[in-house]
Coordinates of C-alpha atoms and ligand atoms in Angstrom, one line a residue:
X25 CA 0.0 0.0 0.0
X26 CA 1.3 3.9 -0.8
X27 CA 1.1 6.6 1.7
X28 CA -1.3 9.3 0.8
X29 CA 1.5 11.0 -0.9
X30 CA 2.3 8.5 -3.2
X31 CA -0.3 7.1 -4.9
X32 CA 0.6 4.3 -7.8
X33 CA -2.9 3.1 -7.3
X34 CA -4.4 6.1 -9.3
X35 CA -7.5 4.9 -10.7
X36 CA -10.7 6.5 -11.5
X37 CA -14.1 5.1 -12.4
X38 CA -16.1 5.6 -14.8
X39 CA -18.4 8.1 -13.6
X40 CA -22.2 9.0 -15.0
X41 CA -25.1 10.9 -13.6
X42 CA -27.7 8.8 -12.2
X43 CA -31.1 10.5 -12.2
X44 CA -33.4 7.7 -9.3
X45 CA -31.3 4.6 -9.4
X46 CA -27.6 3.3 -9.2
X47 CA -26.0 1.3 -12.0
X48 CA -22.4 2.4 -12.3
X49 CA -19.8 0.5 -14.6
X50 CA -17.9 -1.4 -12.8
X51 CA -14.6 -1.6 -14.2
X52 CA -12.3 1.0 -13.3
X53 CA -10.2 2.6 -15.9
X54 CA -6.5 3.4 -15.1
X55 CA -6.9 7.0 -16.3
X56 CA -5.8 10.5 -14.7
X57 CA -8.5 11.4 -12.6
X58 CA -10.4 13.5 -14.8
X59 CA -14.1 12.0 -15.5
X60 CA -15.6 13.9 -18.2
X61 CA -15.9 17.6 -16.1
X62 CA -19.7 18.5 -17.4
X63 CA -20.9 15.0 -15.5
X64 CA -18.6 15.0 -12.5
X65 CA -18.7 17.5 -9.7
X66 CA -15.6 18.0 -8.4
X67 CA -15.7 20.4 -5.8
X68 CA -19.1 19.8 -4.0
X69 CA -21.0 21.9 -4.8
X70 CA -24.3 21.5 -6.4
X71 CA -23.9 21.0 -10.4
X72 CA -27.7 21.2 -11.2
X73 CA -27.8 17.9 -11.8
X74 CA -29.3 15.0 -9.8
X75 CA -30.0 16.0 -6.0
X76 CA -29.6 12.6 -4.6
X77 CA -32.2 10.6 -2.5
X78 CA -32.1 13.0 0.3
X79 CA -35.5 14.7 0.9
X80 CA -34.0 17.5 1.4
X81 CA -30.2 17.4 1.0
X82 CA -29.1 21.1 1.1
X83 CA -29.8 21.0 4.6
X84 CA -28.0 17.3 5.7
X85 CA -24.2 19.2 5.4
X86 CA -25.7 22.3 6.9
X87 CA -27.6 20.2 10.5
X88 CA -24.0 18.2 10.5
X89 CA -21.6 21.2 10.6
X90 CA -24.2 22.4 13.4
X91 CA -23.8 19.5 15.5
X92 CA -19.9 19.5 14.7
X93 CA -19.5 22.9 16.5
X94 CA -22.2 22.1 19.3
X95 CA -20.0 19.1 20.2
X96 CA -16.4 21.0 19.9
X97 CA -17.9 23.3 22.2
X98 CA -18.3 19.9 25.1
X99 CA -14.3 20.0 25.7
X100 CA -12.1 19.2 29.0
X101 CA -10.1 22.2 28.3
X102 CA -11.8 25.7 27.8
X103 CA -9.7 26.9 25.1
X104 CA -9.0 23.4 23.4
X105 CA -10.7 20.8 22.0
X106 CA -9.7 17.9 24.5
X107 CA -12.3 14.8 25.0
X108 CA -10.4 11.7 26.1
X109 CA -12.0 8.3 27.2
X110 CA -13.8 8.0 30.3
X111 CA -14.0 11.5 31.0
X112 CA -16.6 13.5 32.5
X113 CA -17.0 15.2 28.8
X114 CA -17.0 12.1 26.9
X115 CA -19.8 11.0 28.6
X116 CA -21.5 14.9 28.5
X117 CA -20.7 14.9 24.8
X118 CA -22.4 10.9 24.7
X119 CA -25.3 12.1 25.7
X120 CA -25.8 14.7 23.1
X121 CA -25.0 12.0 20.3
X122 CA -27.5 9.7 21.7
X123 CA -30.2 12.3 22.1
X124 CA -29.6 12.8 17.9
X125 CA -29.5 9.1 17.7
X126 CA -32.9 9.0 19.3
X127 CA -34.5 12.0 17.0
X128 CA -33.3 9.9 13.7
X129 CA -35.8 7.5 14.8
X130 CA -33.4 5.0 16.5
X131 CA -33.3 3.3 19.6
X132 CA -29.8 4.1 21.8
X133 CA -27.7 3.3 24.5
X134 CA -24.6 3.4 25.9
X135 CA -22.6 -0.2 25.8
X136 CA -20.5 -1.5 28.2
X137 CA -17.0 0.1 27.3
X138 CA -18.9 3.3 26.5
X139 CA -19.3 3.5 23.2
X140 CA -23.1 4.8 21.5
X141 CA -25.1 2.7 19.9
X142 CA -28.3 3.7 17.7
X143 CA -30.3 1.4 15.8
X144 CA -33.0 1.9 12.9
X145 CA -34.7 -1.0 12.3
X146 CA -35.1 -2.8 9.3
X147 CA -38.4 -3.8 7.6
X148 CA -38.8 -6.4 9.3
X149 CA -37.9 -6.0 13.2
X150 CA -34.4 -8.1 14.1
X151 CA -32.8 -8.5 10.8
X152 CA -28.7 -8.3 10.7
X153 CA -27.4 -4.7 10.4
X154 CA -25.5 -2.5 8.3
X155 CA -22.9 -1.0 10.6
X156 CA -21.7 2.7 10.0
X157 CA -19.8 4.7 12.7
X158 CA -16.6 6.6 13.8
X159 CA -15.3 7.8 17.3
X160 CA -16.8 10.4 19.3
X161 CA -13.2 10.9 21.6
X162 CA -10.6 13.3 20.7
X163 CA -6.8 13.6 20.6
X164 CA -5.6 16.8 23.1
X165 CA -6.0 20.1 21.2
X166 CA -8.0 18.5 18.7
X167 CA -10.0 19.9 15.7
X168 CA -13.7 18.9 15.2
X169 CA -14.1 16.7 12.7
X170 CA -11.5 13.9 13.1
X171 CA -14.2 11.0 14.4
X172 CA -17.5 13.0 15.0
X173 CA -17.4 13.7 11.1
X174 CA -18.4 9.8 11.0
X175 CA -20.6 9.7 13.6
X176 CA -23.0 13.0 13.1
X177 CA -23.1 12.1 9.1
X178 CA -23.8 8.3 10.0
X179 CA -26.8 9.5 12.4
X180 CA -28.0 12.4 9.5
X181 CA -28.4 9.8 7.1
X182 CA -30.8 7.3 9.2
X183 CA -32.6 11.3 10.2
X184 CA -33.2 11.7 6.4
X185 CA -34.6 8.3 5.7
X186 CA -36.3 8.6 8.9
X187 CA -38.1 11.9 7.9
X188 CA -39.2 10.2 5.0
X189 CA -40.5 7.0 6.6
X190 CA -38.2 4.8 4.9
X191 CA -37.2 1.6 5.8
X192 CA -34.8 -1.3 3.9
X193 CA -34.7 -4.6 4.4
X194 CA -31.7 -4.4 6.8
X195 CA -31.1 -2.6 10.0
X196 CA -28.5 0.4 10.3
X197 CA -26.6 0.9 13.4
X198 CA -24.0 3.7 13.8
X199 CA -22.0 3.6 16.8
X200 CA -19.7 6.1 18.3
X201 CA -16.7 4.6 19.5
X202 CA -15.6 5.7 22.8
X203 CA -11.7 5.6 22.4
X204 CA -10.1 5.1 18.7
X205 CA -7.4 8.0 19.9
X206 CA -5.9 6.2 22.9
X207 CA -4.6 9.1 24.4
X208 CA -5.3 8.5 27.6
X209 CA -4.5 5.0 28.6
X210 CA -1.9 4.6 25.6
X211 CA -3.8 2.0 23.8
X212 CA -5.9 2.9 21.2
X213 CA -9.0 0.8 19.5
X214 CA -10.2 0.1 23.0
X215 CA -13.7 0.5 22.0
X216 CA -13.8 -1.0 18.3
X217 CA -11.8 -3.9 20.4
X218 CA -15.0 -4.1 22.9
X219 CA -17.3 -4.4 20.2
X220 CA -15.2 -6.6 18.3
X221 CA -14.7 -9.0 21.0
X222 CA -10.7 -8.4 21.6
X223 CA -10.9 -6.3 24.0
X224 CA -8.0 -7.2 26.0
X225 CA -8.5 -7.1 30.0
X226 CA -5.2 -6.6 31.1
X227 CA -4.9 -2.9 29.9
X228 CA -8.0 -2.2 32.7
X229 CA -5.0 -1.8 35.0
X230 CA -3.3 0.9 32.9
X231 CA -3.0 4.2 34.4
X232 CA -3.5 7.6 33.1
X233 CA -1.1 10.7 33.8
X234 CA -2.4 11.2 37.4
X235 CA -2.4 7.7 37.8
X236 CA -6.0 6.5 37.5
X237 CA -6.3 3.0 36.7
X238 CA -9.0 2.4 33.4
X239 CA -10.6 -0.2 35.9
X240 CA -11.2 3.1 38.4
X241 CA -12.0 5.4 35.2
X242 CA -14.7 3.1 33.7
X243 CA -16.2 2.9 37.4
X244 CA -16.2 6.9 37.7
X245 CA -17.9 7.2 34.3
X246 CA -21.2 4.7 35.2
X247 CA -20.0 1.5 33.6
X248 CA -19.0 -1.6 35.3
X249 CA -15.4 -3.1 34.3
X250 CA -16.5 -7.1 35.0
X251 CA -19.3 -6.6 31.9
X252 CA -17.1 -5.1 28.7
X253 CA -17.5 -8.5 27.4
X254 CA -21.0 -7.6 27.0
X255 CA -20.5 -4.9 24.2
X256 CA -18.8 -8.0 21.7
X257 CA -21.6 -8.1 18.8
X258 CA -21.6 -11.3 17.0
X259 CA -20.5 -11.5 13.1
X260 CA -24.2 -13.0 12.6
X261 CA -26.2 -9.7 13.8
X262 CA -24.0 -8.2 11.0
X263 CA -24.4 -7.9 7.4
X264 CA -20.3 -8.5 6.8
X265 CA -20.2 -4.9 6.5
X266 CA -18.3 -2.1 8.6
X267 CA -18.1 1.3 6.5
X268 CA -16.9 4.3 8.1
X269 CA -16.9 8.1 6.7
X270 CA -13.6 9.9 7.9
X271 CA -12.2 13.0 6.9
X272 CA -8.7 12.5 4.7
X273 CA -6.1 13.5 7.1
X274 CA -3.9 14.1 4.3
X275 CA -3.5 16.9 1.2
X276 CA -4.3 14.0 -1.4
X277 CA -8.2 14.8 -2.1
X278 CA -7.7 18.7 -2.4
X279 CA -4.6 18.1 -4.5
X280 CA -7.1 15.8 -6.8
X281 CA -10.2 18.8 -6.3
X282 CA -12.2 15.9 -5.2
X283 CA -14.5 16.3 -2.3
X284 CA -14.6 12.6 -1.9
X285 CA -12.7 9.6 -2.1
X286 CA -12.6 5.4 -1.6
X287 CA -10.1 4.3 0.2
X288 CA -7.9 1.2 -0.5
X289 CA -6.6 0.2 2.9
X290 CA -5.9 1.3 6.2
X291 CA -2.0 1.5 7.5
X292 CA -0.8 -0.8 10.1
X293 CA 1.0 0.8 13.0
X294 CA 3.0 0.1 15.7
X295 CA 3.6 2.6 19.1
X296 CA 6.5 1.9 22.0
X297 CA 6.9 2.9 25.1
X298 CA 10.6 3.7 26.2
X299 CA 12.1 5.5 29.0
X300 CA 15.6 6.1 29.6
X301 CA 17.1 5.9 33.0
X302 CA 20.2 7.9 34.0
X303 CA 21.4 9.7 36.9
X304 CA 19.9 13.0 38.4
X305 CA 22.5 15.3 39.5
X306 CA 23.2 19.2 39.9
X307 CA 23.2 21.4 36.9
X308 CA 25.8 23.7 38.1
X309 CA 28.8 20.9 39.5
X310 CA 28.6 17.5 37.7
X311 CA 30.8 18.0 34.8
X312 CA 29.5 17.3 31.0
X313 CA 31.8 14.2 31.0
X314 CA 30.3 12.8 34.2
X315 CA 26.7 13.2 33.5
X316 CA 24.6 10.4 32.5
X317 CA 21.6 12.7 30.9
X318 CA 18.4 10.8 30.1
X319 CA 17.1 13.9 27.8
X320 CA 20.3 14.4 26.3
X321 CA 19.8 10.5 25.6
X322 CA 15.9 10.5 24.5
X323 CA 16.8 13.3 22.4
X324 CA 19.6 11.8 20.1
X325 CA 17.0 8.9 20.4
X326 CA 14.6 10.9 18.6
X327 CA 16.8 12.4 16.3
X328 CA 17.9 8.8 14.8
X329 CA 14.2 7.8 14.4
X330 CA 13.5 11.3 12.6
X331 CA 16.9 10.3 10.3
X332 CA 16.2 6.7 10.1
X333 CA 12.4 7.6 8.9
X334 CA 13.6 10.7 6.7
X335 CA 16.1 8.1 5.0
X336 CA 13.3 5.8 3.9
X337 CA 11.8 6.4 0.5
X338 CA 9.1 4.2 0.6
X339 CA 7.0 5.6 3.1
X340 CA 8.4 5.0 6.2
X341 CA 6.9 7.5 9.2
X342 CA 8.2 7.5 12.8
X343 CA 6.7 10.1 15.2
X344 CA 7.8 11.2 18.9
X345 CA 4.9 12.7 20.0
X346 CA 4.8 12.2 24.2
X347 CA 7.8 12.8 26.3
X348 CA 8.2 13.5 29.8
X349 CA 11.3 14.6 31.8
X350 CA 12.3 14.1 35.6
X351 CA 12.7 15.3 37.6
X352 CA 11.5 18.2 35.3
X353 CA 13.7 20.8 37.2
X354 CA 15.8 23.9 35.2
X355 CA 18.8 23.3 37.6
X356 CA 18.5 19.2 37.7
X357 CA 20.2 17.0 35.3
X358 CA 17.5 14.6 33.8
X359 CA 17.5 11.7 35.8
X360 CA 14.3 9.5 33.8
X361 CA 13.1 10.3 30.5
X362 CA 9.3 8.6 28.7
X363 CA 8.6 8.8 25.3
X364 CA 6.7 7.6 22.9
X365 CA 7.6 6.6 19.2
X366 CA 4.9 5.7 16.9
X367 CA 5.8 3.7 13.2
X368 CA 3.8 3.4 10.6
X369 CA 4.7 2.4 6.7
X370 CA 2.7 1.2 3.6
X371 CA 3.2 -2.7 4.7
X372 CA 3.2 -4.8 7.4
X373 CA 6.8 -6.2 6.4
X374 CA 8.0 -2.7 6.1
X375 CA 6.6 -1.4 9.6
X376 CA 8.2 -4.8 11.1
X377 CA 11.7 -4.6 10.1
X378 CA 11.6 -0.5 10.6
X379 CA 10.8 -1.2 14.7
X380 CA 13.2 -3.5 14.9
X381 CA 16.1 -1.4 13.3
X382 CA 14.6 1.4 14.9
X383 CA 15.0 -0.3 18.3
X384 CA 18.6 -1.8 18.1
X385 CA 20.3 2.4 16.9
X386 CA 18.0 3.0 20.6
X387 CA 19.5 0.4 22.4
X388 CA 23.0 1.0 20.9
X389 CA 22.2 4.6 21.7
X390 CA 21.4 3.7 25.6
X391 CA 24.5 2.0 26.1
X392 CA 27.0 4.7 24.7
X393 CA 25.2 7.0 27.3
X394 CA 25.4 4.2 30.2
X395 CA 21.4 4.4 30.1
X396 CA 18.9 1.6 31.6
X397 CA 16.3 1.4 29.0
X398 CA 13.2 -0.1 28.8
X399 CA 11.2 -0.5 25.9
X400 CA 8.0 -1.9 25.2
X401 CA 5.4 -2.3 22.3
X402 CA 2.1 -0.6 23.4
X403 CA 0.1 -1.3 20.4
X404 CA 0.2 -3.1 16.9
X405 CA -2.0 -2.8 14.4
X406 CA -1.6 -4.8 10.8
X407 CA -2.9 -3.2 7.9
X408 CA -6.3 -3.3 7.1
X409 CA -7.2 -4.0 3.4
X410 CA -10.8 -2.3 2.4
X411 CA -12.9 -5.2 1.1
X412 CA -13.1 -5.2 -2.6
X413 CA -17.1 -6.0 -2.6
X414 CA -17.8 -3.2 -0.4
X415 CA -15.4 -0.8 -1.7
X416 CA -17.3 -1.3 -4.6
X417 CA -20.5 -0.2 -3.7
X418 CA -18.9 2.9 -2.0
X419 CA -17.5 3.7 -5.4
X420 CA -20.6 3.1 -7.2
X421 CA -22.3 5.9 -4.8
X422 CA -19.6 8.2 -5.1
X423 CA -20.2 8.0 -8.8
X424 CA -23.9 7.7 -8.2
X425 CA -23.4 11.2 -6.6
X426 CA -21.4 12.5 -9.5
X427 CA -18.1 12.9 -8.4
X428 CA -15.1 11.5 -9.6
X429 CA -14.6 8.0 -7.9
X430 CA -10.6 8.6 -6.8
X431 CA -8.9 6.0 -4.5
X432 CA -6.9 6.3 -2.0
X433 CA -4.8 4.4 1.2
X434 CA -5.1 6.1 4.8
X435 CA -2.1 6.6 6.6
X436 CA -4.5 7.0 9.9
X437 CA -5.8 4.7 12.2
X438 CA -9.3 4.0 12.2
X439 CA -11.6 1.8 14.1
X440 CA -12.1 -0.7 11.1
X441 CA -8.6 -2.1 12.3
X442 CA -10.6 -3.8 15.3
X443 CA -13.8 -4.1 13.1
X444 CA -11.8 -6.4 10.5
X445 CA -12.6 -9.0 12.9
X446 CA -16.2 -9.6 12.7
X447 CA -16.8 -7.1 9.8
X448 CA -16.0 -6.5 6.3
X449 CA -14.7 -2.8 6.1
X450 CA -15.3 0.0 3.7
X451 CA -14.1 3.9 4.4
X452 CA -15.6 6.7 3.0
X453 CA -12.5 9.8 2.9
X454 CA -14.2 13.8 2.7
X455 CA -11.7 16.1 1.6
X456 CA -10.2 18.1 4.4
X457 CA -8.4 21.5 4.4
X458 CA -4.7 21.2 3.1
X459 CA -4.7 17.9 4.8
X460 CA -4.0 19.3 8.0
X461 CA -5.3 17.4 10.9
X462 CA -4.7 16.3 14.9
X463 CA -4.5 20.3 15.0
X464 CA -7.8 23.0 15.7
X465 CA -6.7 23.8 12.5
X466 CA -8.9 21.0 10.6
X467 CA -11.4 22.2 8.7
X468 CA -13.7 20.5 6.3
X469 CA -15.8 23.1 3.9
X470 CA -20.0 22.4 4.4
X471 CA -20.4 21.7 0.6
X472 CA -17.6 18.8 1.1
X473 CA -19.5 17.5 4.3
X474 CA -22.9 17.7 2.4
X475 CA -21.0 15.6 -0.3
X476 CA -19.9 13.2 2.3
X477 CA -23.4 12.6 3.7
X478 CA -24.8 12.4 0.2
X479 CA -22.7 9.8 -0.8
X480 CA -23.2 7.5 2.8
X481 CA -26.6 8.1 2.4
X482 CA -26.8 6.7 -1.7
X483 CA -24.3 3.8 -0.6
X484 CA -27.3 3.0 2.5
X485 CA -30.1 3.4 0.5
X486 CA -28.4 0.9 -2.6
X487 CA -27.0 -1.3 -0.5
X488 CA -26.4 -4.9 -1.4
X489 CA -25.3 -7.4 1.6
X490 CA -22.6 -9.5 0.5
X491 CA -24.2 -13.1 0.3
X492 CA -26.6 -11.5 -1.5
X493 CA -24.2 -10.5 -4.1
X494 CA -22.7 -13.9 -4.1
X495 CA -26.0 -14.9 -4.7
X496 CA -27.4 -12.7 -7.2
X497 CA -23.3 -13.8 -9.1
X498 CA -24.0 -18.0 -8.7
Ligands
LIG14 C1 -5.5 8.0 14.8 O1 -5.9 9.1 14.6 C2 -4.2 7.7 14.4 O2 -3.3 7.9 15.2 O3 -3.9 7.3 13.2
LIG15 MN1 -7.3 11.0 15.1
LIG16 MN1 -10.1 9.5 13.6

């Protein structure tokens, strides 16, 4: 798989105006991404032409940059936007989303690990679900649309077919995962691992920064730590399918004036834990060729990965992006030093051999400085491939919606790396402003997040569960 700036996978459908049904081509053409420009719109803004299923679609982009801003406004920091798991304004923020859930018609509650769920049911009362979602937690100083995007748009899609008393022979759920970001506890997924089933138990004992245990956390937010189990849905309440509608992350769609895009796969990724341990000592007496410096250590540490990764040509990414110094004193040598290092690259091979180079020039590094270290993996991911059928039909209602159908991998994480294991996964990618995100800078333009819903809600409103493709195909 490329990273988002390298893209050999440059395909484009075939693209054509559908005027009250779907029927795309489904070859795609290994052509510059230019579909013919009167029957494509590229930038998302209305073209005249076909206005979608919505009842009344001008006003889906415009509700879901409303809720955007009401829920950047529920934040643990005044000035930032900061919502981690298990916090007070998680759960605050929760509450809001499953109000919305309710007024689309669905029935919704909060599962074990925390997550929302909403459900609109199908035709016929029970039947297995489509499943649409994103998380509803933030990183720290976070903009607004990196995981409530998903969720809001998911949950504006079930309002409009709601409104118009629509029902399809399958379910929808969206959920709102309750941690994708793993700031907090340093594991990420924990809630897509919950519903998945892989949850795994011993991290209820991790702490935060004051030193909260998640087992103490999860009891302070309402939920009881002995029942997570109880959020695991089974494969056969879902219709194979996971899709997910994320904003790009990246430059890649507005370099391509494409509001929109499909994406291929989603990057494995694997995050350590090391700390240093040298010697505290005075600033002003311990000469330089005495000292044992645990910062001057982590920081040639970090300076090797940013080398090491800059060295790379094939995509290779290595990011320090935690560290903490002790005793954290102007006039103290650095006795202990904690950071964080987080590798990601376009395959899983790539990642492996990377973190294990990576951690040989730090351990070669630790003994130069006479430096304990201790280094630990606190999370791997593998890559997630986008199943072909279901990337499909997100294509087809990207083109359904008019717009250039343009692929794409995502260097992110996302929750469909814990739903691979009792879903199918699909992503849907909205254009986001010069690909800057994890920063209040992120900013996604209404018409692009009125494209967005418009193409979740064709790809609900046309879709085809996978057996019964392999049906309709024997
Ligand atoms: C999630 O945002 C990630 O770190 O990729
Ligand atoms: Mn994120
Ligand atoms: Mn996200």
């Amino acid at each position: 798989m490329a990273t988002a700036g390298d893209l050999p996978d440059r395909r484009i459908h075939a693209t054509h105006v559908l005027i009250g049904g779907c029927e795309p081509r489904d070859g795609t053409e290994l052509v510059s991404p230019g579909p013919p420009a009167a029957a494509v719109r590229r930038n998302g803004k209305s073209a005249g032409m076909d206005a979608g299923n919505a009842a009344n679609d001008a006003s889906l982009g415009k509700e879901i940059v409303g809720r955007i801003n009401e829920l950047a406004a529920i934040s643990e920091e005044g000035d930032k936007l900061t919502r981690v798991y298990l916090s007070k304004e998680l759960r605050e923020a929760g509450d809001v989303i499953l109000g919305w859930m309710r007024g689309a018609g669905m029935s919704a509650r909060l599962d074990a690990v925390g997550n929302l769920c909403g459900r609109y049911e199908a035709e016929r009362p029970g039947a297995p679900c489509l499943l649409l979602g994103s998380h509803y937690d933030t990183v720290r100083d976070a903009g607004k649309w990196d995981g409530p995007l998903g969720v809001i748009t998911a949950i504006a899609c079930v309002a409009d077919l709601n409104r118009r008393g629509k029902r399809l022979p399958f379910a929808i759920e969206v959920i709102g995962f309750a941690d994708e970001e793993g700031v907090r506890f340093a594991s990420t997924l924990l809630g897509s691992r919950a519903v998945a089933g892989t949850f795994d138990g011993s991290l209820l004992d991790a702490r935060d920064r004051d030193g909260l245990t998640m087992r103490e956390a999860m009891v302070q937010f309402g939920l009881d730590p002995g029942h997570i189990g109880d959020a695991a849905r089974p494969r056969r309440e879902l219709l194979h399918a996971y899709v997910e509608l994320h904003i790009e992350q990246g430059p890649v769609l507005e370099q391509q004036d494409l509001p929109v895009g499909v994406v291929t796969a989603i990057a494995g990724a694997t995050r350590l834990a090391a700390s240093l341990t040298g010697m505290a000592g005075h600033a002003g007496t311990v000469p330089m060729a005495m000292r044992r410096d645990a910062l001057a250590g982590a920081a040639e540490c970090i300076m090797a990965v940013e080398q090491f990764c800059k060295a790379d040509s094939a995509g290779l990414v290595g990011t320090v992006g935690a560290i903490t110094a002790l005793p954290g004193a102007t006039n103290v040598i650095p006795g202990k030093v904690s950071f964080s290092l987080d590798i990601r690259a376009p395959t899983d091979a790539h990642r492996k051999l990377a973190v294990a180079d990576l951690i040989s020039r730090i351990e070669a590094i630790a003994k130069r400085r006479e430096l304990s270290l201790q280094i630990d993996v606190t999370h791997e991911n593998r890559t997630v491939p986008c199943a072909p059928w279901l990337k499909t039909q997100v294509a087809e209602a990207v083109a359904a919606e008019a717009y250039g159908v343009f692929e794409l991998p995502s260097g992110a994480g996302h929750d469909g790396m814990a739903m691979i294991d009792i879903a199918d996964v699909a992503m849907l990618f909205v254009r986001c402003r010069a690909g800057i995100s994890h920063n209040p800078a992120e900013h996604v333009e209404p018409a692009d997040v009125d494209a967005g819903a418009r193409v979740l809600l064709r790809l609900i409103e046309n879709f085809r569960p996978r057996d019964a493709g392999r049906a309709g195909k024997a």
